Amino acid sequence: MNKNTPFSNTNEKSTKLIEVKLPADCLEIGMHVTRLDRPWTEVPVLLQGLTINSFEDVDLLRTHCNHVFIEIDEEFWLEKGSNTSKEDKAKHYPGFRERKAFREELPRAKLTLEETRSHVEDILDSIERDDGIDITKSRAVISSCVKSILANANALLWLSQIKDQDHYTAEHCMRVGILAIAFGRFLDMDEKELELLGLSGMLHDVGKMKIPKDILNKPSRLTRIEFDIMRQHTTFGKEILETYKDLEPMIKDVAHYHHERIDGKGYPEKIHGGYLHKYIRMITIVDAYDAITSNRSYKAGSPAFDALKILFSERGKHFDTELVEAFIRMVGVYPPGTLVELTNGEVGIVISANTESRLRPKIELVLTANKKNRPPYIINLLDDVLDESGEVYAVKTGLANGTYGINVKDYTQI
């Protein structure tokens, strides 16, 4: 941990450190925890006193504690308390505010997803044939996605995670658009911003249609020469979108720069991330997350938790640190659509993450402990719901779709 952080217990300035009581859901990476609201022996940590170095540490404390005590620079704390900026407040994101119940929004979300998938396929086919993109239709489709996410983000997120490996590029563009809208919603962006962000995400990879098919769809890893050709998709994307004068410049910039990195080691122009617009930095994260978690012809997709660890390990290098941490809070350890087994043997499907504790999502139970079908029943693990034996429900592990004969897609039927 950097010595100059205001949360450090060793400070070069010799400033006064004070102990402050803090709700567990306000914990951040870098904070030094001195005391808990319970004995240290009740929390699975190795030593008394803990510097939070990872989002796993944050989840551990949020799961076991209601509040903790941290050691912090007194001057920084007083300054933060008396003059908290809008930017500081925004770091504690409120999460998704639901206007409709999950099941109530699901029918509209299904229609929206089908319309979006069909339109993205039309876009890519048109580019391949050197025909025009129906931008008016694109805006209408994205507007429908935004309205669904504003009503209940988890319905469309859940449905979009049912992936089709055979149509990767189209599905990827669609999911990046949807995930980008959800991410913007999580950051409390307004409807117009969400529409611009979503359209930027949906069109970010259109340049891939100008990459030779034998490289784009190669069933094994690319050679160095092939990868250099693949990299050209960002330039091709910008060139394609430049022909549409009514498209916002940001959409064209996202297509061009979404493979740049915070440390300036990306492509095509090795621009330092600090000079890139927030939308580009957001879609860089969303693009990487979807790529890592998707099955490819040459590699199985990684579980969401592993993907989040990769994103977290690359913060400050490949990705914007604050945005990565916000994205992790949004997605949760078990994202919507994940099949999970609980500690009592019951099986369920994650409906939504809880920003207060990513290890305790909202779940729809679908199998009994004996792995028998049961009427779907929704529980929120954050409420410490008890099972039939009086034990608190908790997630034991995530499962691959198809385990115990459960196909998540079957549970999207209305």
GROMACS .gro file of C-alpha atoms in nm:
model
  414
    1MET     CA    1   0.000   0.000   0.000
    2ASN     CA    2   0.126   0.347  -0.086
    3LYS     CA    3   0.248   0.533   0.222
    4ASN     CA    4   0.085   0.856   0.113
    5THR     CA    5  -0.271   0.727   0.113
    6PRO     CA    6  -0.489   0.898   0.376
    7PHE     CA    7  -0.589   0.549   0.498
    8SER     CA    8  -0.231   0.447   0.572
    9ASN     CA    9  -0.115   0.365   0.924
   10THR     CA   10   0.232   0.496   0.841
   11ASN     CA   11   0.245   0.847   0.702
   12GLU     CA   12   0.555   1.036   0.588
   13LYS     CA   13   0.408   1.372   0.692
   14SER     CA   14   0.376   1.271   1.061
   15THR     CA   15   0.018   1.388   1.054
   16LYS     CA   16  -0.222   1.284   1.328
   17LEU     CA   17  -0.404   0.956   1.273
   18ILE     CA   18  -0.747   0.900   1.421
   19GLU     CA   19  -0.974   0.597   1.454
   20VAL     CA   20  -1.312   0.634   1.281
   21LYS     CA   21  -1.620   0.409   1.289
   22LEU     CA   22  -1.738   0.325   0.937
   23PRO     CA   23  -2.030   0.117   0.801
   24ALA     CA   24  -1.898  -0.199   0.634
   25ASP     CA   25  -2.066  -0.110   0.303
   26CYS     CA   26  -1.853   0.206   0.284
   27LEU     CA   27  -1.520   0.021   0.296
   28GLU     CA   28  -1.272   0.087   0.017
   29ILE     CA   29  -0.945  -0.065  -0.095
   30GLY     CA   30  -0.648   0.096   0.084
   31MET     CA   31  -0.824   0.146   0.419
   32HIS     CA   32  -0.652   0.013   0.732
   33VAL     CA   33  -0.897  -0.164   0.965
   34THR     CA   34  -0.803  -0.152   1.333
   35ARG     CA   35  -1.114  -0.296   1.504
   36LEU     CA   36  -1.431  -0.483   1.417
   37ASP     CA   37  -1.780  -0.482   1.564
   38ARG     CA   38  -1.711  -0.839   1.686
   39PRO     CA   39  -1.410  -1.046   1.799
   40TRP     CA   40  -1.145  -1.100   1.529
   41THR     CA   41  -1.178  -1.474   1.588
   42GLU     CA   42  -1.525  -1.463   1.435
   43VAL     CA   43  -1.390  -1.338   1.102
   44PRO     CA   44  -1.163  -1.558   0.887
   45VAL     CA   45  -0.857  -1.330   0.874
   46LEU     CA   46  -0.506  -1.430   0.974
   47LEU     CA   47  -0.411  -1.131   1.188
   48GLN     CA   48  -0.575  -0.862   1.395
   49GLY     CA   49  -0.550  -0.540   1.199
   50LEU     CA   50  -0.603  -0.555   0.825
   51THR     CA   51  -0.513  -0.333   0.533
   52ILE     CA   52  -0.772  -0.383   0.258
   53ASN     CA   53  -0.580  -0.480  -0.055
   54SER     CA   54  -0.845  -0.644  -0.271
   55PHE     CA   55  -1.218  -0.658  -0.337
   56GLU     CA   56  -1.215  -1.003  -0.173
   57ASP     CA   57  -1.106  -0.830   0.152
   58VAL     CA   58  -1.392  -0.583   0.116
   59ASP     CA   59  -1.645  -0.862   0.061
   60LEU     CA   60  -1.510  -1.060   0.357
   61LEU     CA   61  -1.563  -0.768   0.595
   62ARG     CA   62  -1.900  -0.672   0.446
   63THR     CA   63  -2.019  -1.030   0.483
   64HIS     CA   64  -1.918  -1.067   0.849
   65CYS     CA   65  -1.948  -0.714   0.990
   66ASN     CA   66  -2.202  -0.433   1.014
   67HIS     CA   67  -1.935  -0.174   1.088
   68VAL     CA   68  -1.560  -0.153   1.149
   69PHE     CA   69  -1.306   0.101   1.274
   70ILE     CA   70  -1.042   0.240   1.039
   71GLU     CA   71  -0.728   0.446   1.096
   72ILE     CA   72  -0.716   0.762   0.885
   73ASP     CA   73  -0.539   1.095   0.854
   74GLU     CA   74  -0.738   1.338   1.073
   75GLU     CA   75  -0.686   1.632   0.839
   76PHE     CA   76  -0.811   1.431   0.540
   77TRP     CA   77  -1.113   1.300   0.733
   78LEU     CA   78  -1.223   1.644   0.851
   79GLU     CA   79  -1.173   1.786   0.503
   80LYS     CA   80  -1.371   1.501   0.349
   81GLY     CA   81  -1.654   1.539   0.599
   82SER     CA   82  -1.691   1.916   0.568
   83ASN     CA   83  -1.634   1.954   0.196
   84THR     CA   84  -1.737   1.631   0.027
   85SER     CA   85  -1.739   1.686  -0.347
   86LYS     CA   86  -1.990   1.542  -0.590
   87GLU     CA   87  -1.710   1.324  -0.729
   88ASP     CA   88  -1.630   1.179  -0.384
   89LYS     CA   89  -1.996   1.105  -0.317
   90ALA     CA   90  -2.028   0.935  -0.652
   91LYS     CA   91  -1.777   0.671  -0.541
   92HIS     CA   92  -2.045   0.521  -0.318
   93TYR     CA   93  -2.281   0.420  -0.595
   94PRO     CA   94  -2.645   0.357  -0.502
   95GLY     CA   95  -2.678   0.062  -0.739
   96PHE     CA   96  -2.983  -0.004  -0.954
   97ARG     CA   97  -3.312   0.149  -0.851
   98GLU     CA   98  -3.586  -0.083  -0.974
   99ARG     CA   99  -3.900   0.073  -1.122
  100LYS     CA  100  -4.044  -0.268  -1.206
  101ALA     CA  101  -4.008  -0.613  -1.052
  102PHE     CA  102  -3.771  -0.850  -1.230
  103ARG     CA  103  -4.041  -1.088  -1.359
  104GLU     CA  104  -4.262  -0.796  -1.459
  105GLU     CA  105  -3.990  -0.650  -1.683
  106LEU     CA  106  -3.874  -0.984  -1.825
  107PRO     CA  107  -4.127  -1.005  -2.117
  108ARG     CA  108  -4.031  -0.660  -2.248
  109ALA     CA  109  -3.661  -0.735  -2.193
  110LYS     CA  110  -3.693  -1.052  -2.404
  111LEU     CA  111  -3.850  -0.863  -2.694
  112THR     CA  112  -3.589  -0.589  -2.662
  113LEU     CA  113  -3.305  -0.841  -2.667
  114GLU     CA  114  -3.443  -1.021  -2.973
  115GLU     CA  115  -3.485  -0.691  -3.157
  116THR     CA  116  -3.134  -0.579  -3.061
  117ARG     CA  117  -2.973  -0.908  -3.163
  118SER     CA  118  -3.149  -0.904  -3.500
  119HIS     CA  119  -3.051  -0.542  -3.565
  120VAL     CA  120  -2.683  -0.595  -3.477
  121GLU     CA  121  -2.670  -0.890  -3.715
  122ASP     CA  122  -2.823  -0.667  -3.986
  123ILE     CA  123  -2.561  -0.398  -3.915
  124LEU     CA  124  -2.269  -0.639  -3.952
  125ASP     CA  125  -2.417  -0.798  -4.265
  126SER     CA  126  -2.467  -0.451  -4.419
  127ILE     CA  127  -2.107  -0.350  -4.349
  128GLU     CA  128  -1.979  -0.673  -4.497
  129ARG     CA  129  -2.178  -0.600  -4.815
  130ASP     CA  130  -2.069  -0.234  -4.814
  131ASP     CA  131  -2.431  -0.127  -4.762
  132GLY     CA  132  -2.542   0.146  -4.526
  133ILE     CA  133  -2.627   0.120  -4.155
  134ASP     CA  134  -2.977   0.223  -4.053
  135ILE     CA  135  -2.869   0.467  -3.782
  136THR     CA  136  -3.228   0.571  -3.709
  137LYS     CA  137  -3.313   0.208  -3.634
  138SER     CA  138  -2.996   0.176  -3.425
  139ARG     CA  139  -3.101   0.470  -3.208
  140ALA     CA  140  -3.450   0.325  -3.163
  141VAL     CA  141  -3.312  -0.014  -3.060
  142ILE     CA  142  -3.073   0.142  -2.808
  143SER     CA  143  -3.354   0.358  -2.672
  144SER     CA  144  -3.554   0.040  -2.604
  145CYS     CA  145  -3.255  -0.111  -2.422
  146VAL     CA  146  -3.220   0.202  -2.209
  147LYS     CA  147  -3.589   0.200  -2.116
  148SER     CA  148  -3.569  -0.167  -2.013
  149ILE     CA  149  -3.258  -0.112  -1.802
  150LEU     CA  150  -3.411   0.193  -1.635
  151ALA     CA  151  -3.712  -0.022  -1.542
  152ASN     CA  152  -3.511  -0.318  -1.412
  153ALA     CA  153  -3.151  -0.355  -1.528
  154ASN     CA  154  -3.119  -0.715  -1.414
  155ALA     CA  155  -3.383  -0.851  -1.653
  156LEU     CA  156  -3.195  -0.750  -1.969
  157LEU     CA  157  -2.855  -0.824  -1.813
  158TRP     CA  158  -2.969  -1.175  -1.721
  159LEU     CA  159  -3.104  -1.249  -2.067
  160SER     CA  160  -2.800  -1.105  -2.245
  161GLN     CA  161  -2.567  -1.344  -2.063
  162ILE     CA  162  -2.719  -1.644  -2.244
  163LYS     CA  163  -2.454  -1.659  -2.512
  164ASP     CA  164  -2.428  -1.804  -2.862
  165GLN     CA  165  -2.068  -1.895  -2.949
  166ASP     CA  166  -2.153  -1.937  -3.320
  167HIS     CA  167  -2.237  -1.567  -3.360
  168TYR     CA  168  -1.967  -1.421  -3.136
  169THR     CA  169  -1.903  -1.085  -3.303
  170ALA     CA  170  -2.270  -0.988  -3.325
  171GLU     CA  171  -2.348  -1.116  -2.976
  172HIS     CA  172  -2.042  -0.941  -2.837
  173CYS     CA  173  -2.142  -0.605  -2.988
  174MET     CA  174  -2.493  -0.647  -2.852
  175ARG     CA  175  -2.374  -0.738  -2.500
  176VAL     CA  176  -2.117  -0.459  -2.487
  177GLY     CA  177  -2.391  -0.211  -2.573
  178ILE     CA  178  -2.623  -0.350  -2.304
  179LEU     CA  179  -2.350  -0.379  -2.040
  180ALA     CA  180  -2.234  -0.026  -2.115
  181ILE     CA  181  -2.587   0.108  -2.060
  182ALA     CA  182  -2.614  -0.085  -1.733
  183PHE     CA  183  -2.272   0.045  -1.623
  184GLY     CA  184  -2.375   0.401  -1.702
  185ARG     CA  185  -2.700   0.350  -1.512
  186PHE     CA  186  -2.503   0.223  -1.214
  187LEU     CA  187  -2.296   0.543  -1.230
  188ASP     CA  188  -2.621   0.745  -1.229
  189MET     CA  189  -2.594   0.881  -1.583
  190ASP     CA  190  -2.903   1.034  -1.739
  191GLU     CA  191  -3.108   0.882  -2.022
  192LYS     CA  192  -2.940   1.078  -2.304
  193GLU     CA  193  -2.595   0.978  -2.179
  194LEU     CA  194  -2.705   0.615  -2.160
  195GLU     CA  195  -2.827   0.622  -2.520
  196LEU     CA  196  -2.496   0.763  -2.643
  197LEU     CA  197  -2.298   0.515  -2.434
  198GLY     CA  198  -2.510   0.222  -2.552
  199LEU     CA  199  -2.483   0.314  -2.920
  200SER     CA  200  -2.107   0.356  -2.878
  201GLY     CA  201  -2.086   0.009  -2.729
  202MET     CA  202  -2.305  -0.152  -2.993
  203LEU     CA  203  -2.096  -0.008  -3.278
  204HIS     CA  204  -1.751  -0.036  -3.117
  205ASP     CA  205  -1.641  -0.344  -3.316
  206VAL     CA  206  -1.797  -0.279  -3.658
  207GLY     CA  207  -1.447  -0.259  -3.807
  208LYS     CA  208  -1.406  -0.634  -3.757
  209MET     CA  209  -1.626  -0.690  -4.061
  210LYS     CA  210  -1.333  -0.567  -4.273
  211ILE     CA  211  -1.096  -0.827  -4.124
  212PRO     CA  212  -1.045  -1.142  -4.341
  213LYS     CA  213  -1.281  -1.419  -4.227
  214ASP     CA  214  -1.001  -1.674  -4.191
  215ILE     CA  215  -0.844  -1.449  -3.928
  216LEU     CA  216  -1.164  -1.323  -3.762
  217ASN     CA  217  -1.303  -1.676  -3.718
  218LYS     CA  218  -0.977  -1.867  -3.678
  219PRO     CA  219  -1.036  -2.167  -3.444
  220SER     CA  220  -0.699  -2.122  -3.271
  221ARG     CA  221  -0.484  -1.840  -3.136
  222LEU     CA  222  -0.367  -1.579  -3.383
  223THR     CA  223  -0.007  -1.554  -3.495
  224ARG     CA  224   0.178  -1.225  -3.445
  225ILE     CA  225   0.117  -1.127  -3.809
  226GLU     CA  226  -0.252  -1.218  -3.785
  227PHE     CA  227  -0.287  -1.022  -3.462
  228ASP     CA  228  -0.135  -0.715  -3.629
  229ILE     CA  229  -0.401  -0.747  -3.900
  230MET     CA  230  -0.675  -0.791  -3.637
  231ARG     CA  231  -0.560  -0.472  -3.467
  232GLN     CA  232  -0.658  -0.278  -3.777
  233HIS     CA  233  -1.026  -0.323  -3.690
  234THR     CA  234  -1.015  -0.010  -3.474
  235THR     CA  235  -0.901   0.203  -3.768
  236PHE     CA  236  -1.150   0.035  -4.001
  237GLY     CA  237  -1.429   0.101  -3.749
  238LYS     CA  238  -1.348   0.470  -3.731
  239GLU     CA  239  -1.337   0.493  -4.113
  240ILE     CA  240  -1.674   0.320  -4.149
  241LEU     CA  241  -1.845   0.540  -3.891
  242GLU     CA  242  -1.687   0.861  -4.028
  243THR     CA  243  -1.914   0.827  -4.332
  244TYR     CA  244  -2.218   0.890  -4.107
  245LYS     CA  245  -2.220   1.264  -4.047
  246ASP     CA  246  -2.513   1.247  -3.804
  247LEU     CA  247  -2.323   1.018  -3.566
  248GLU     CA  248  -2.175   1.182  -3.260
  249PRO     CA  249  -1.791   1.206  -3.266
  250MET     CA  250  -1.779   1.009  -2.940
  251ILE     CA  251  -1.920   0.698  -3.110
  252LYS     CA  252  -1.643   0.714  -3.369
  253ASP     CA  253  -1.379   0.771  -3.101
  254VAL     CA  254  -1.496   0.466  -2.904
  255ALA     CA  255  -1.460   0.248  -3.215
  256HIS     CA  256  -1.112   0.389  -3.272
  257TYR     CA  257  -0.970   0.397  -2.918
  258HIS     CA  258  -1.136   0.114  -2.720
  259HIS     CA  259  -0.810  -0.084  -2.716
  260GLU     CA  260  -0.602   0.198  -2.571
  261ARG     CA  261  -0.474   0.151  -2.215
  262ILE     CA  262  -0.440   0.371  -1.910
  263ASP     CA  263  -0.060   0.318  -1.916
  264GLY     CA  264  -0.031   0.424  -2.281
  265LYS     CA  265   0.064   0.076  -2.408
  266GLY     CA  266  -0.252   0.005  -2.609
  267TYR     CA  267  -0.334   0.055  -2.974
  268PRO     CA  268  -0.373   0.203  -3.232
  269GLU     CA  269  -0.201   0.523  -3.112
  270LYS     CA  270  -0.064   0.438  -2.764
  271ILE     CA  271  -0.259   0.725  -2.608
  272HIS     CA  272  -0.230   0.752  -2.230
  273GLY     CA  273  -0.567   0.670  -2.073
  274GLY     CA  274  -0.581   0.998  -1.886
  275TYR     CA  275  -0.646   1.169  -2.218
  276LEU     CA  276  -0.932   0.938  -2.313
  277HIS     CA  277  -1.297   1.025  -2.249
  278LYS     CA  278  -1.473   0.843  -1.967
  279TYR     CA  279  -1.701   0.661  -2.214
  280ILE     CA  280  -1.399   0.508  -2.387
  281ARG     CA  281  -1.250   0.400  -2.055
  282MET     CA  282  -1.583   0.245  -1.955
  283ILE     CA  283  -1.629   0.052  -2.278
  284THR     CA  284  -1.269  -0.072  -2.262
  285ILE     CA  285  -1.363  -0.244  -1.934
  286VAL     CA  286  -1.697  -0.377  -2.059
  287ASP     CA  287  -1.540  -0.503  -2.384
  288ALA     CA  288  -1.267  -0.692  -2.197
  289TYR     CA  289  -1.508  -0.842  -1.945
  290ASP     CA  290  -1.740  -0.981  -2.210
  291ALA     CA  291  -1.449  -1.116  -2.416
  292ILE     CA  292  -1.296  -1.292  -2.113
  293THR     CA  293  -1.624  -1.455  -2.007
  294SER     CA  294  -1.732  -1.567  -2.356
  295ASN     CA  295  -1.663  -1.906  -2.513
  296ARG     CA  296  -1.449  -1.884  -2.824
  297SER     CA  297  -1.372  -2.152  -3.081
  298TYR     CA  298  -1.020  -2.187  -2.933
  299LYS     CA  299  -1.089  -2.121  -2.563
  300ALA     CA  300  -1.366  -2.163  -2.307
  301GLY     CA  301  -1.484  -1.846  -2.138
  302SER     CA  302  -1.369  -1.778  -1.783
  303PRO     CA  303  -1.611  -1.761  -1.487
  304ALA     CA  304  -1.721  -1.408  -1.400
  305PHE     CA  305  -1.524  -1.410  -1.074
  306ASP     CA  306  -1.199  -1.495  -1.258
  307ALA     CA  307  -1.271  -1.225  -1.514
  308LEU     CA  308  -1.321  -0.967  -1.239
  309LYS     CA  309  -0.992  -1.068  -1.079
  310ILE     CA  310  -0.817  -1.012  -1.412
  311LEU     CA  311  -0.976  -0.668  -1.448
  312PHE     CA  312  -0.883  -0.581  -1.091
  313SER     CA  313  -0.521  -0.694  -1.136
  314GLU     CA  314  -0.493  -0.468  -1.444
  315ARG     CA  315  -0.631  -0.155  -1.277
  316GLY     CA  316  -0.401   0.142  -1.321
  317LYS     CA  317  -0.225  -0.037  -1.608
  318HIS     CA  318  -0.481  -0.150  -1.863
  319PHE     CA  319  -0.795  -0.007  -1.701
  320ASP     CA  320  -0.907   0.299  -1.508
  321THR     CA  321  -0.882   0.208  -1.138
  322GLU     CA  322  -1.196   0.381  -1.011
  323LEU     CA  323  -1.410   0.261  -1.302
  324VAL     CA  324  -1.290  -0.100  -1.263
  325GLU     CA  325  -1.382  -0.098  -0.896
  326ALA     CA  326  -1.725   0.049  -0.980
  327PHE     CA  327  -1.778  -0.215  -1.251
  328ILE     CA  328  -1.691  -0.493  -1.005
  329ARG     CA  329  -1.946  -0.356  -0.761
  330MET     CA  330  -2.207  -0.348  -1.036
  331VAL     CA  331  -2.149  -0.699  -1.170
  332GLY     CA  332  -2.097  -0.875  -0.838
  333VAL     CA  333  -1.910  -1.201  -0.781
  334TYR     CA  334  -2.214  -1.389  -0.915
  335PRO     CA  335  -2.360  -1.185  -1.204
  336PRO     CA  336  -2.724  -1.208  -1.315
  337GLY     CA  337  -2.782  -1.536  -1.497
  338THR     CA  338  -2.523  -1.733  -1.298
  339LEU     CA  339  -2.625  -2.080  -1.181
  340VAL     CA  340  -2.526  -2.133  -0.815
  341GLU     CA  341  -2.539  -2.408  -0.555
  342LEU     CA  342  -2.618  -2.305  -0.199
  343THR     CA  343  -2.461  -2.445   0.116
  344ASN     CA  344  -2.772  -2.657   0.187
  345GLY     CA  345  -2.754  -2.819  -0.158
  346GLU     CA  346  -3.037  -2.620  -0.320
  347VAL     CA  347  -2.971  -2.470  -0.663
  348GLY     CA  348  -3.072  -2.130  -0.794
  349ILE     CA  349  -3.014  -1.870  -1.062
  350VAL     CA  350  -2.879  -1.527  -0.971
  351ILE     CA  351  -3.124  -1.250  -1.057
  352SER     CA  352  -2.923  -0.953  -0.933
  353ALA     CA  353  -2.611  -0.860  -0.741
  354ASN     CA  354  -2.627  -0.670  -0.412
  355THR     CA  355  -2.384  -0.378  -0.408
  356GLU     CA  356  -2.376  -0.397  -0.027
  357SER     CA  357  -2.227  -0.748  -0.043
  358ARG     CA  358  -2.137  -0.912  -0.372
  359LEU     CA  359  -2.131  -1.255  -0.207
  360ARG     CA  360  -2.503  -1.232  -0.122
  361PRO     CA  361  -2.705  -1.182  -0.441
  362LYS     CA  362  -3.077  -1.211  -0.505
  363ILE     CA  363  -3.152  -1.565  -0.628
  364GLU     CA  364  -3.439  -1.757  -0.784
  365LEU     CA  365  -3.439  -2.108  -0.635
  366VAL     CA  366  -3.509  -2.380  -0.895
  367LEU     CA  367  -3.394  -2.712  -0.743
  368THR     CA  368  -3.434  -2.865  -0.398
  369ALA     CA  369  -3.139  -3.000  -0.199
  370ASN     CA  370  -3.214  -3.340  -0.359
  371LYS     CA  371  -3.183  -3.174  -0.701
  372LYS     CA  372  -3.554  -3.209  -0.773
  373ASN     CA  373  -3.748  -2.940  -0.961
  374ARG     CA  374  -3.934  -2.696  -0.742
  375PRO     CA  375  -4.158  -2.397  -0.817
  376PRO     CA  376  -3.924  -2.099  -0.871
  377TYR     CA  377  -3.897  -1.888  -0.557
  378ILE     CA  378  -3.699  -1.564  -0.517
  379ILE     CA  379  -3.489  -1.493  -0.207
  380ASN     CA  380  -3.251  -1.209  -0.123
  381LEU     CA  381  -2.946  -1.344   0.061
  382LEU     CA  382  -2.886  -0.998   0.205
  383ASP     CA  383  -3.198  -1.054   0.419
  384ASP     CA  384  -3.045  -1.360   0.594
  385VAL     CA  385  -3.332  -1.581   0.479
  386LEU     CA  386  -3.357  -1.916   0.660
  387ASP     CA  387  -3.403  -2.252   0.487
  388GLU     CA  388  -3.630  -2.532   0.615
  389SER     CA  389  -3.369  -2.646   0.866
  390GLY     CA  390  -3.332  -2.295   1.011
  391GLU     CA  391  -2.992  -2.226   0.851
  392VAL     CA  392  -2.916  -1.901   0.670
  393TYR     CA  393  -2.904  -1.940   0.292
  394ALA     CA  394  -2.555  -1.878   0.146
  395VAL     CA  395  -2.384  -1.946  -0.184
  396LYS     CA  396  -2.146  -2.241  -0.184
  397THR     CA  397  -2.021  -2.215  -0.542
  398GLY     CA  398  -2.100  -2.099  -0.893
  399LEU     CA  399  -2.194  -2.366  -1.148
  400ALA     CA  400  -2.159  -2.399  -1.523
  401ASN     CA  401  -2.484  -2.356  -1.714
  402GLY     CA  402  -2.626  -2.703  -1.774
  403THR     CA  403  -2.521  -2.848  -1.438
  404TYR     CA  404  -2.790  -3.077  -1.290
  405GLY     CA  405  -2.975  -3.041  -1.621
  406ILE     CA  406  -3.053  -2.676  -1.560
  407ASN     CA  407  -3.036  -2.452  -1.865
  408VAL     CA  408  -3.074  -2.090  -1.758
  409LYS     CA  409  -3.243  -2.013  -2.089
  410ASP     CA  410  -3.538  -2.235  -1.992
  411TYR     CA  411  -3.613  -2.006  -1.699
  412THR     CA  412  -3.652  -1.702  -1.922
  413GLN     CA  413  -3.975  -1.843  -2.063
  414ILE     CA  414  -4.275  -1.639  -1.955
   0.00000   0.00000   0.00000
